[in-house]
Tab-separated table of C-alpha atoms and ligand atoms in Angstrom:
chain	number	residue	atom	x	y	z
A	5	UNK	CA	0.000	0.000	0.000
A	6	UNK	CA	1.147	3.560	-1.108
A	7	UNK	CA	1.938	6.270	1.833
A	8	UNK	CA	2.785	9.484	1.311
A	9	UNK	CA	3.884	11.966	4.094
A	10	UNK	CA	3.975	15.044	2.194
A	11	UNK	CA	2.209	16.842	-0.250
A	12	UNK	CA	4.826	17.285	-2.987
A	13	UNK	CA	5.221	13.323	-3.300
A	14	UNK	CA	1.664	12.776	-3.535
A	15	UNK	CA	1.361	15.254	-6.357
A	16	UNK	CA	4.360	13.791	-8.065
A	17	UNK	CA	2.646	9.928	-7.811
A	18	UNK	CA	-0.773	11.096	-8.789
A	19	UNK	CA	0.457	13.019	-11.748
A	20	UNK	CA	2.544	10.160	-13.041
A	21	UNK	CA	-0.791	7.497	-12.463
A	22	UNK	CA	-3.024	9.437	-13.703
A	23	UNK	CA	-3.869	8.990	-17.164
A	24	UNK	CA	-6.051	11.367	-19.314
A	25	UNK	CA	-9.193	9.055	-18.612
A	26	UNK	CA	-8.227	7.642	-15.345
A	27	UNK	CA	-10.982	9.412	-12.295
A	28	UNK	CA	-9.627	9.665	-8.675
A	29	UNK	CA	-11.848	8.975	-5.820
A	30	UNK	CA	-11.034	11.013	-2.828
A	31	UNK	CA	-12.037	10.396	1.161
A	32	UNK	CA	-11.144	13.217	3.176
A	33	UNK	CA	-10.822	11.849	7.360
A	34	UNK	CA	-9.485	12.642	10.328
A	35	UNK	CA	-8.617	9.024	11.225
A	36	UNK	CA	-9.428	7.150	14.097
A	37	UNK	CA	-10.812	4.962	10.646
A	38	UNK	CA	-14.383	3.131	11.677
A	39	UNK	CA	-17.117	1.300	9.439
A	40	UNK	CA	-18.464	5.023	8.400
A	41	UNK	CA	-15.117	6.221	6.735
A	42	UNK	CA	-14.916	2.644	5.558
A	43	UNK	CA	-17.962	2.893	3.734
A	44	UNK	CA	-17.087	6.088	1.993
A	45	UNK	CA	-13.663	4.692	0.806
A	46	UNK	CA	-15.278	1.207	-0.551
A	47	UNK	CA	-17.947	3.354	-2.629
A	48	UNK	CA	-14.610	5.287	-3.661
A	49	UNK	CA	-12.896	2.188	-5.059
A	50	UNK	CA	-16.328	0.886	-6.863
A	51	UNK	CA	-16.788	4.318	-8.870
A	52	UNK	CA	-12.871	5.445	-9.353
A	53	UNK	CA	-9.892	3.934	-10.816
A	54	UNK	CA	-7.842	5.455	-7.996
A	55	UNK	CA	-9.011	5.975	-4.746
A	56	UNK	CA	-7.113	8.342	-1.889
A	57	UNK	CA	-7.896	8.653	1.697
A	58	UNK	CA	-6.401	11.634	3.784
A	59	UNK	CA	-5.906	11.189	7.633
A	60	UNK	CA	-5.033	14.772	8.585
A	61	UNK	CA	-6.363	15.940	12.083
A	62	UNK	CA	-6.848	19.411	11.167
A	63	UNK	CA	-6.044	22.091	13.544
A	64	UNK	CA	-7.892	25.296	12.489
A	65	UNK	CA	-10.924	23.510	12.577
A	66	UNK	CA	-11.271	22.920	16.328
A	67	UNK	CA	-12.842	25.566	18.256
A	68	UNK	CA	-12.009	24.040	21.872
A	69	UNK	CA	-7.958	23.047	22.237
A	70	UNK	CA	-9.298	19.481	24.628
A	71	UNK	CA	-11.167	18.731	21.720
A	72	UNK	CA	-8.001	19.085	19.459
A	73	UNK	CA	-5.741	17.636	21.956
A	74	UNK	CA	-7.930	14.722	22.674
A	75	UNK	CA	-8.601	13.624	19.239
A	76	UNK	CA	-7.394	10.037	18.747
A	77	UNK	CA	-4.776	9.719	16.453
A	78	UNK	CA	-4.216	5.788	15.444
A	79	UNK	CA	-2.667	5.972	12.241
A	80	UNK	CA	-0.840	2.438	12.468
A	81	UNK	CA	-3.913	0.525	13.082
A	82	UNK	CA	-5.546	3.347	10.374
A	83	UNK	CA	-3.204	2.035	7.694
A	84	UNK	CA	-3.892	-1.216	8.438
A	85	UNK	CA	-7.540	-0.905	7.892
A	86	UNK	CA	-7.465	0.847	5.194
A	87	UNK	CA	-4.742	-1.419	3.326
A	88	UNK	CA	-7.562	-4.514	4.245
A	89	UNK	CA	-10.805	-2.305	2.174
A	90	UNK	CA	-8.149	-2.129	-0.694
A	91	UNK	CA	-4.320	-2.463	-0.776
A	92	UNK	CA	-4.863	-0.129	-4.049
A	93	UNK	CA	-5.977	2.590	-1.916
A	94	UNK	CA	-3.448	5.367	-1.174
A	95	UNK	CA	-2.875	6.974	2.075
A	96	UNK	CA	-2.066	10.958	2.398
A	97	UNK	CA	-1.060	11.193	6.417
A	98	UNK	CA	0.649	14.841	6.040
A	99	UNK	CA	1.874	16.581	8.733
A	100	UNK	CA	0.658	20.336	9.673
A	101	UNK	CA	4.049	22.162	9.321
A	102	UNK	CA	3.216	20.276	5.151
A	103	UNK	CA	-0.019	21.455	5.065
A	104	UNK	CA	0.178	25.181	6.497
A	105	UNK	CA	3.757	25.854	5.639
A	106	UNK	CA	4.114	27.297	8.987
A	107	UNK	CA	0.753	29.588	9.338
A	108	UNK	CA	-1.700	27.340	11.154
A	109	UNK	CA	-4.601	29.650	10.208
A	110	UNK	CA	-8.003	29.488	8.466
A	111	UNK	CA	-8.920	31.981	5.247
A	112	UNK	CA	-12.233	33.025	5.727
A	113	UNK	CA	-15.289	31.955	3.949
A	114	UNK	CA	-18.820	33.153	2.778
A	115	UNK	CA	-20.935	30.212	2.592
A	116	UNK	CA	-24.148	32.973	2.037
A	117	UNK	CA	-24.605	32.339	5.443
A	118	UNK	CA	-24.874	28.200	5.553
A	119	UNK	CA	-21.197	28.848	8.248
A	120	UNK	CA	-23.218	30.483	10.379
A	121	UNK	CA	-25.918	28.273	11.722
A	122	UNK	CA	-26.056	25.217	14.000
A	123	UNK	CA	-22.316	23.875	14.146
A	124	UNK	CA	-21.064	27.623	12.841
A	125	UNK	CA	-23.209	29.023	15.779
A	126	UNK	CA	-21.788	26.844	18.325
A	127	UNK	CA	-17.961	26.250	17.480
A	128	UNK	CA	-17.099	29.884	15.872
A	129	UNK	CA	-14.724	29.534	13.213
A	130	UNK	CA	-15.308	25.793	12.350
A	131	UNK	CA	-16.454	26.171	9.129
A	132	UNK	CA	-13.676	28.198	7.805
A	133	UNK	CA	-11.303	25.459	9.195
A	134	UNK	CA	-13.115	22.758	7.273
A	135	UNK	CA	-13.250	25.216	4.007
A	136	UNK	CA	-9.765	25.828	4.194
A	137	UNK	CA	-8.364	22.033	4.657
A	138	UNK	CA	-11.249	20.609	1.830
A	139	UNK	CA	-10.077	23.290	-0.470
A	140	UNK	CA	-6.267	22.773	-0.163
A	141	UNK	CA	-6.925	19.109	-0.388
A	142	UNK	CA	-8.569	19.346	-3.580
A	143	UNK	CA	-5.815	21.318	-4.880
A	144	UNK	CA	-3.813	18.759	-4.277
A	145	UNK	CA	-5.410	16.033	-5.037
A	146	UNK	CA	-7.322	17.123	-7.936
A	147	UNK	CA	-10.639	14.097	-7.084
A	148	UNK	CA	-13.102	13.416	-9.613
A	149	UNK	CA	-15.288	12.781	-7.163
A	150	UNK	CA	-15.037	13.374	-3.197
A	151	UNK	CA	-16.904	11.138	-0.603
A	152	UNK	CA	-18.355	12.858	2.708
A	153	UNK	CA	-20.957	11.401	5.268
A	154	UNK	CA	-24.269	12.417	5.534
A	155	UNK	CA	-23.643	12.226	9.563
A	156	UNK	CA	-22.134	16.238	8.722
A	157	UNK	CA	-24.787	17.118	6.991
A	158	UNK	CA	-24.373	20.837	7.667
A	159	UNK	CA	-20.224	20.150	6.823
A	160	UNK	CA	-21.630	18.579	3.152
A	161	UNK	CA	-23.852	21.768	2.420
A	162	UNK	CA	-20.826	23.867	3.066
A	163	UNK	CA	-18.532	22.049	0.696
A	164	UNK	CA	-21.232	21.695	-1.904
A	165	UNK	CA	-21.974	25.677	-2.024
A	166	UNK	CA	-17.634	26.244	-1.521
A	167	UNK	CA	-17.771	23.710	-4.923
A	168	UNK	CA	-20.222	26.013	-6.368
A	169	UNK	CA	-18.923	29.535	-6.084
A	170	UNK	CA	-15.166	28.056	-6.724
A	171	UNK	CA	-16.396	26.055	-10.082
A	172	UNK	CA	-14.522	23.303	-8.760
A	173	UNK	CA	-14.328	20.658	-11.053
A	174	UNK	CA	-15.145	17.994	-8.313
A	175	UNK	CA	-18.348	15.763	-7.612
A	176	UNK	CA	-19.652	15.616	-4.113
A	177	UNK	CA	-20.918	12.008	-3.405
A	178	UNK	CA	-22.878	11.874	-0.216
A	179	UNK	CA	-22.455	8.625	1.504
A	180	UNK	CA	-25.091	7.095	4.388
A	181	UNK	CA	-24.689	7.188	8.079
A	182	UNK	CA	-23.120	4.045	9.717
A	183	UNK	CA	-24.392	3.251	13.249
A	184	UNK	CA	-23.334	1.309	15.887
A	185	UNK	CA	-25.671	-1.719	17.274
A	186	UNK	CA	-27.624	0.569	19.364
A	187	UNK	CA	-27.713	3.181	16.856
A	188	UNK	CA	-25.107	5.981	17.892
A	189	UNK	CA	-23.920	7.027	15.202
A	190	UNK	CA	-20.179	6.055	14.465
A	191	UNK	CA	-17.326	8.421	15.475
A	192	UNK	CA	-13.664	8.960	16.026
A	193	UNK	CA	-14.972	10.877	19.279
A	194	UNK	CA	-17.082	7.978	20.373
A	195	UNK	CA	-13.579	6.094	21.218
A	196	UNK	CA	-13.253	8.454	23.892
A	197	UNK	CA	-17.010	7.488	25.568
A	198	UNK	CA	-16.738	4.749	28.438
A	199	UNK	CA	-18.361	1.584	28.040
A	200	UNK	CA	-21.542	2.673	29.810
A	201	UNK	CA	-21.901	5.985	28.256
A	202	UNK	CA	-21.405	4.659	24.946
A	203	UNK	CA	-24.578	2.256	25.543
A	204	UNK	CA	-26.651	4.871	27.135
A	205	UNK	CA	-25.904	7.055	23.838
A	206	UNK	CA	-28.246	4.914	21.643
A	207	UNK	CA	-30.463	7.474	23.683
A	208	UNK	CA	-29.544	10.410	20.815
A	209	UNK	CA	-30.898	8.150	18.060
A	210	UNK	CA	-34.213	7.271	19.743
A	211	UNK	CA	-35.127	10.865	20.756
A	212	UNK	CA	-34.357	11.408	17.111
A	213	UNK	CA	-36.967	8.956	15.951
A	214	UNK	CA	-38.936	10.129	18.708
A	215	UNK	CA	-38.957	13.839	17.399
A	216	UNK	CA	-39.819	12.587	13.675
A	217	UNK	CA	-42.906	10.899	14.571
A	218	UNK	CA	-43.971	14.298	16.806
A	219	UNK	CA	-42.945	16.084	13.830
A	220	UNK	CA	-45.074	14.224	11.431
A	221	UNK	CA	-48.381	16.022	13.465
A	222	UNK	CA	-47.013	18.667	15.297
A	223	UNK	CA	-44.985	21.894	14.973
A	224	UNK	CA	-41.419	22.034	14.881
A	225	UNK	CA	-41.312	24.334	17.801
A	226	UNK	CA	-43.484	21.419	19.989
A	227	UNK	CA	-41.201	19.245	18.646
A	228	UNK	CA	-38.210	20.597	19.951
A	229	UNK	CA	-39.556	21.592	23.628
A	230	UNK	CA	-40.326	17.686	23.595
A	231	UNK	CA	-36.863	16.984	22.850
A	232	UNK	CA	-35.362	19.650	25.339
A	233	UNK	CA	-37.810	17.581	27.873
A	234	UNK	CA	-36.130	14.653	27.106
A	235	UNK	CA	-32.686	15.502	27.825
A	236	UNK	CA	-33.468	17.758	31.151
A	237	UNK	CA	-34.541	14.540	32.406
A	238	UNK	CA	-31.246	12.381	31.278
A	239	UNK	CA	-28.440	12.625	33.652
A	240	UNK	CA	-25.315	11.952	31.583
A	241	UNK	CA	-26.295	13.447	28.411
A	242	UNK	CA	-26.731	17.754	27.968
A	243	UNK	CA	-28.039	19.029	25.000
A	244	UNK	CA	-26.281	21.291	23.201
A	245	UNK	CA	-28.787	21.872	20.645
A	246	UNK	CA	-31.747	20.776	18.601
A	247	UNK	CA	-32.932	22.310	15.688
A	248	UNK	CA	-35.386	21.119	12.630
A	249	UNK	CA	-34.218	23.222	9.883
A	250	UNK	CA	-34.593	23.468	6.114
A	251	UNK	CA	-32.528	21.201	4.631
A	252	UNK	CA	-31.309	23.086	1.532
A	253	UNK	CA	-30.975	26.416	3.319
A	254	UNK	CA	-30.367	25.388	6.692
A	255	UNK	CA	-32.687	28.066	8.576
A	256	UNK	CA	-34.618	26.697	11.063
A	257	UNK	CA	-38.178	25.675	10.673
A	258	UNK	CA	-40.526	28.255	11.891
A	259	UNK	CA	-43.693	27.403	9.857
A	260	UNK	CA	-44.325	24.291	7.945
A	261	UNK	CA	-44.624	23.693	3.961
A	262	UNK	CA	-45.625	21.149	2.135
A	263	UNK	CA	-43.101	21.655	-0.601
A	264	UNK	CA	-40.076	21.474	1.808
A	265	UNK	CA	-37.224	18.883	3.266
A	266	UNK	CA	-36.891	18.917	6.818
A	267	UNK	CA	-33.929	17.641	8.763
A	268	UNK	CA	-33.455	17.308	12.266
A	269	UNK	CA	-29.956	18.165	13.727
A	270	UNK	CA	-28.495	17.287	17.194
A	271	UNK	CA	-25.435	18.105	19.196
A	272	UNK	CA	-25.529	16.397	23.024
A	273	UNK	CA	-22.311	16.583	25.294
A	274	UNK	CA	-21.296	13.808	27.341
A	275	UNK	CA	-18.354	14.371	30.225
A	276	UNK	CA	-16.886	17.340	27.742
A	277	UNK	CA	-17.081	14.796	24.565
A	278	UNK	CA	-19.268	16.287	22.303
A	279	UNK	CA	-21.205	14.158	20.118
A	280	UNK	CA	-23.537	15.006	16.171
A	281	UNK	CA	-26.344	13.165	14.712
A	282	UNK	CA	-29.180	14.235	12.019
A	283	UNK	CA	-32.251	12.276	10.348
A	284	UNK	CA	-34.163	13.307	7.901
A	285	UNK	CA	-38.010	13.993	8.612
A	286	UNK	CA	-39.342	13.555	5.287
B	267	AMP	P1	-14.102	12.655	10.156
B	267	AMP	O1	-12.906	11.753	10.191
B	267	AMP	O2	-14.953	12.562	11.379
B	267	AMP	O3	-13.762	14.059	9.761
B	267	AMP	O4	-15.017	12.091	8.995
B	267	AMP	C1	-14.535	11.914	7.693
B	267	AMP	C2	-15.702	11.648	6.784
B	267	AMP	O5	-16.379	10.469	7.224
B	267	AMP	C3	-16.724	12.781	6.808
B	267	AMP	O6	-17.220	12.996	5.488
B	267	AMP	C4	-17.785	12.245	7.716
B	267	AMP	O7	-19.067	12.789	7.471
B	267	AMP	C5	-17.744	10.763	7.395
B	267	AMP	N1	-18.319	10.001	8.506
B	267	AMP	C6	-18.056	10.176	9.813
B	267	AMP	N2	-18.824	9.351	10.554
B	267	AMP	C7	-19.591	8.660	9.698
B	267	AMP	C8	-20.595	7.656	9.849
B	267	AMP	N3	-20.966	7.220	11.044
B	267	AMP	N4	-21.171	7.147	8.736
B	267	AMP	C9	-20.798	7.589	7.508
B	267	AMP	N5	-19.857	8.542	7.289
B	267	AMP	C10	-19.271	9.071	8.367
């Protein structure tokens, strides 16, 4: 399996594999590899000749320094995995120093607005992080098509509209969320939940359910005081947020219509670990 460290050798193997017909699948992570980023990498390798999967913890995109600090990093048993979905697969592991040449900073974004809601609201500066890393990855990599999970559904919006105003020549492939047996959804940050907390959080995923069936005959703001009910009265999980918003412009749902896709979007804390889920409520 193929490795590369640095940016410059990457560029140099991908222009020298890449014929004028050959497409390149690319899976942007942050490692810590489960059955989700599997999932995106094994549609990569059915619908692209080459497929490459970045593990890149990405600095500017962290809002709380724990967070950053705390983020597993397993890149041994990442390679290993990843060489086991396909030993065709290449890796991109680059360091920061490679990726921000010494300025460990964000450019900021205009997402019309899309950066500012939900995660934006809640971890300031997030979104420029993301834009910043995605875009410079691209550049670099040059994908036909690029694989995110629907579990960041907000994150997929944003790259979609930064695709849009940039004329990137890139397709965004949205891939399915993976759960665990009790329904959490799977995360990197879920490695850091204790064996109890991580069965209690199949909690997040039933209150989800829960709010699309109140959703299906009542308002969204009934919904969501049923949902804040639900969480003052669990004692390990806080809510950070719940919001039913439209799913093409994000903004929350004030007033039902018929013609529109609703999404519900959660962030819960758990002993500082901070945990994302969505379902649609269509
Ligand atoms: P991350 O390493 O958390 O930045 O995630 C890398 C990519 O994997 C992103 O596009 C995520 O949306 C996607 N992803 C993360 N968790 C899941 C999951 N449970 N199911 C499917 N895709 C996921």
């Amino acid at each position: 399996m193929q490795i590369f460290y640095g940016k410059a050798a990457l560029m140099d193997y991908l222009s020298t594999l890449k014929t004028t017909n050959s497409s390149i699948g690319f899976v942007p992570t942050m490692g810590a590899l489960h059955e989700g980023h599997q999932s995106l990498m094994l549609q990569s390798t059915k619908e692209n000749d080459i497929t490459v999967v970045s593990i890149f913890v990405n600095p500017t995109q962290f809002n709380n320094p724990e967070d950053l600090e705390k983020y597993p990093r397993t890149l041994d048993a990442d390679i290993i995995k990843i060489s086991n979905i396909n030993p065709n697969i290449i890796a991109f592991a680059p360091t920061v120093h490679d990726m921000y040449e010494g300025k460990t900073l964000s450019q900021p974004f205009d997402f019309d607005g899309l950066e500012n809601k939900m995660e934006g609201k809640f971890r300031p500066g997030h979104f420029d992080g993301v834009g910043t890393i995605v875009k410079r990855l691209f550049e670099i990599v040059k994908p036909t098509r690029a694989y995110f999970g629907e579990k960041d559904f907000q994150q997929v919006q944003i790259i979609k509209k930064m695709v849009e105003k940039n004329h990137l020549q890139v397709t965004i492939v949205v891939c399915p969320i993976h759960r665990e047996i009790n329904n959490l959804a799977m995360s990197s940050r879920n490695e850091r939940l204790t064996l109890h907390e991580r069965e209690e959080a199949g909690i997040i995923y039933k209150i989800l359910n829960g709010a699309k069936a109140k959703f299906s005959n009542n308002s969204a703001e009934k919904t969501t005081q049923w949902v804040k009910n639900q969480f003052k009265k669990n004692k390990i999980f806080t809510l950070e947020y719940f919001e039913i918003a439209d799913e093409k412009t994000l903004t929350t749902c004030k007033r039902k219509s018929k013609n529109k896709k609703y999404r519900a979007f959660i962030a819960v804390f758990v002993n500082n670990i901070r945990l994302i889920d969505t379902i649609s409520l269509n």
